[in-house]
GROMACS .gro file of C-alpha atoms in nm:
model
  158
    1UNK     CA    1  13.847   7.733 -20.932
    2UNK     CA    2  13.991   7.379 -20.936
    3UNK     CA    3  14.018   7.229 -21.282
    4UNK     CA    4  14.174   6.887 -21.239
    5UNK     CA    5  13.872   6.668 -21.173
    6UNK     CA    6  13.922   6.293 -21.127
    7UNK     CA    7  13.591   6.225 -21.307
    8UNK     CA    8  13.391   6.334 -21.613
    9UNK     CA    9  13.023   6.411 -21.657
   10UNK     CA   10  12.935   6.213 -21.970
   11UNK     CA   11  12.578   6.312 -22.045
   12UNK     CA   12  12.218   6.324 -21.932
   13UNK     CA   13  12.103   6.000 -21.770
   14UNK     CA   14  11.752   6.098 -21.660
   15UNK     CA   15  11.496   6.355 -21.563
   16UNK     CA   16  11.241   6.294 -21.291
   17UNK     CA   17  10.900   6.457 -21.299
   18UNK     CA   18  10.663   6.449 -21.002
   19UNK     CA   19  10.293   6.488 -20.938
   20UNK     CA   20  10.045   6.389 -20.669
   21UNK     CA   21   9.890   6.156 -20.929
   22UNK     CA   22  10.090   5.981 -21.203
   23UNK     CA   23   9.780   5.933 -21.421
   24UNK     CA   24   9.809   6.276 -21.587
   25UNK     CA   25  10.187   6.233 -21.624
   26UNK     CA   26  10.140   5.893 -21.796
   27UNK     CA   27   9.880   6.044 -22.030
   28UNK     CA   28  10.127   6.314 -22.134
   29UNK     CA   29  10.455   6.119 -22.148
   30UNK     CA   30  10.329   5.777 -22.266
   31UNK     CA   31   9.994   5.827 -22.439
   32UNK     CA   32  10.060   6.164 -22.607
   33UNK     CA   33  10.439   6.184 -22.644
   34UNK     CA   34  10.497   5.811 -22.700
   35UNK     CA   35  10.776   5.734 -22.452
   36UNK     CA   36  10.825   5.366 -22.373
   37UNK     CA   37  10.752   5.234 -22.024
   38UNK     CA   38  11.036   5.008 -21.905
   39UNK     CA   39  10.962   4.944 -21.539
   40UNK     CA   40  10.840   5.062 -21.202
   41UNK     CA   41  11.000   5.137 -20.868
   42UNK     CA   42  10.849   5.181 -20.524
   43UNK     CA   43  11.028   5.277 -20.203
   44UNK     CA   44  10.859   5.354 -19.871
   45UNK     CA   45  11.182   5.507 -19.732
   46UNK     CA   46  11.209   5.742 -20.031
   47UNK     CA   47  10.830   5.802 -20.033
   48UNK     CA   48  10.813   5.732 -20.405
   49UNK     CA   49  10.603   5.530 -20.645
   50UNK     CA   50  10.744   5.575 -20.994
   51UNK     CA   51  10.703   5.461 -21.350
   52UNK     CA   52  11.027   5.442 -21.548
   53UNK     CA   53  11.016   5.544 -21.914
   54UNK     CA   54  11.278   5.564 -22.189
   55UNK     CA   55  11.331   5.803 -22.477
   56UNK     CA   56  11.597   5.733 -22.739
   57UNK     CA   57  11.789   5.414 -22.808
   58UNK     CA   58  12.083   5.215 -22.678
   59UNK     CA   59  12.350   5.383 -22.473
   60UNK     CA   60  12.215   5.725 -22.570
   61UNK     CA   61  11.867   5.665 -22.427
   62UNK     CA   62  11.748   5.895 -22.148
   63UNK     CA   63  11.532   5.773 -21.861
   64UNK     CA   64  11.222   5.973 -21.765
   65UNK     CA   65  11.084   5.892 -21.421
   66UNK     CA   66  10.721   5.973 -21.343
   67UNK     CA   67  10.695   6.001 -20.964
   68UNK     CA   68  10.422   6.040 -20.710
   69UNK     CA   69  10.456   6.033 -20.333
   70UNK     CA   70  10.327   5.725 -20.154
   71UNK     CA   71  10.211   5.958 -19.876
   72UNK     CA   72  10.169   6.322 -19.988
   73UNK     CA   73  10.208   6.441 -19.627
   74UNK     CA   74  10.553   6.283 -19.580
   75UNK     CA   75  10.899   6.384 -19.700
   76UNK     CA   76  11.058   6.373 -19.940
   77UNK     CA   77  10.784   6.530 -20.146
   78UNK     CA   78  10.875   6.390 -20.486
   79UNK     CA   79  10.608   6.604 -20.651
   80UNK     CA   80  10.749   6.939 -20.531
   81UNK     CA   81  10.897   7.084 -20.743
   82UNK     CA   82  10.735   6.911 -21.042
   83UNK     CA   83  11.072   6.884 -21.218
   84UNK     CA   84  11.216   6.684 -20.930
   85UNK     CA   85  11.573   6.619 -21.039
   86UNK     CA   86  11.818   6.578 -21.324
   87UNK     CA   87  12.048   6.274 -21.345
   88UNK     CA   88  12.395   6.292 -21.496
   89UNK     CA   89  12.613   6.000 -21.605
   90UNK     CA   90  12.960   6.016 -21.447
   91UNK     CA   91  13.252   5.788 -21.527
   92UNK     CA   92  13.372   5.749 -21.163
   93UNK     CA   93  13.104   5.817 -20.902
   94UNK     CA   94  13.322   5.750 -20.596
   95UNK     CA   95  13.596   5.981 -20.722
   96UNK     CA   96  13.334   6.246 -20.804
   97UNK     CA   97  13.180   6.234 -20.456
   98UNK     CA   98  13.519   6.240 -20.284
   99UNK     CA   99  13.649   6.531 -20.493
  100UNK     CA  100  13.325   6.733 -20.477
  101UNK     CA  101  13.309   6.685 -20.100
  102UNK     CA  102  13.659   6.835 -20.073
  103UNK     CA  103  13.530   7.131 -20.277
  104UNK     CA  104  13.256   7.193 -20.017
  105UNK     CA  105  12.970   7.021 -20.199
  106UNK     CA  106  12.662   6.937 -19.993
  107UNK     CA  107  12.508   6.597 -20.069
  108UNK     CA  108  12.158   6.481 -19.977
  109UNK     CA  109  12.139   6.217 -19.702
  110UNK     CA  110  12.184   5.854 -19.806
  111UNK     CA  111  12.530   5.857 -19.962
  112UNK     CA  112  12.611   5.634 -20.258
  113UNK     CA  113  12.344   5.368 -20.304
  114UNK     CA  114  12.162   5.166 -20.572
  115UNK     CA  115  11.911   5.373 -20.764
  116UNK     CA  116  11.581   5.269 -20.919
  117UNK     CA  117  11.753   5.157 -21.243
  118UNK     CA  118  12.014   4.953 -21.054
  119UNK     CA  119  12.307   5.194 -21.096
  120UNK     CA  120  12.500   5.342 -20.804
  121UNK     CA  121  12.377   5.697 -20.741
  122UNK     CA  122  12.430   5.992 -20.511
  123UNK     CA  123  12.239   6.322 -20.493
  124UNK     CA  124  12.379   6.674 -20.477
  125UNK     CA  125  12.159   6.877 -20.242
  126UNK     CA  126  11.977   7.172 -20.400
  127UNK     CA  127  12.082   7.408 -20.119
  128UNK     CA  128  12.419   7.474 -19.960
  129UNK     CA  129  12.496   7.548 -19.596
  130UNK     CA  130  12.753   7.761 -19.417
  131UNK     CA  131  12.982   7.456 -19.381
  132UNK     CA  132  12.905   7.309 -19.724
  133UNK     CA  133  12.833   7.608 -19.951
  134UNK     CA  134  12.848   7.427 -20.289
  135UNK     CA  135  12.515   7.284 -20.401
  136UNK     CA  136  12.286   7.224 -20.697
  137UNK     CA  137  12.186   7.593 -20.681
  138UNK     CA  138  11.819   7.511 -20.637
  139UNK     CA  139  11.823   7.187 -20.841
  140UNK     CA  140  11.850   6.834 -20.701
  141UNK     CA  141  12.118   6.664 -20.914
  142UNK     CA  142  12.162   6.288 -20.925
  143UNK     CA  143  12.510   6.164 -21.010
  144UNK     CA  144  12.483   5.819 -21.170
  145UNK     CA  145  12.771   5.574 -21.215
  146UNK     CA  146  12.783   5.497 -21.586
  147UNK     CA  147  12.831   5.129 -21.674
  148UNK     CA  148  13.125   5.039 -21.901
  149UNK     CA  149  12.916   5.032 -22.222
  150UNK     CA  150  12.782   5.383 -22.157
  151UNK     CA  151  13.131   5.511 -22.078
  152UNK     CA  152  13.259   5.358 -22.402
  153UNK     CA  153  12.973   5.511 -22.603
  154UNK     CA  154  12.976   5.858 -22.448
  155UNK     CA  155  13.347   5.903 -22.380
  156UNK     CA  156  13.546   5.714 -22.642
  157UNK     CA  157  13.920   5.724 -22.590
  158UNK     CA  158  14.024   6.087 -22.598
   0.00000   0.00000   0.00000
């Protein structure tokens, strides 16, 4: 197994939870658990209407996205599975994608793009193929380019 990666996973950036109706999710995550709403995001092309919450403080805060599909009959179905994806901070997204691709990693369509929080993101597909056997092993994984302040906080000079 290759060990010399040109990037580092720094920490958990987000989790995304889906439902056909965000009302129950907001009751749990905001009303009962007390997470702080910080914004919203809506994308017809991604079939998502989401509320963005935060838990924790500063560079160590974790985003929790509450997602519902705009059209439950269309793909992607952001409510299935309910734990939609996990986001990981990486220190060099482009290097990570290039290196992982060479290792046979399958990425979801869309390539590197701006995510809901404004960071560059790319998704590792939950399932591999014959040509691209490496995958998220059943989990959709979002790789998120960490901004300089997060890199400094989570990966101080080694």
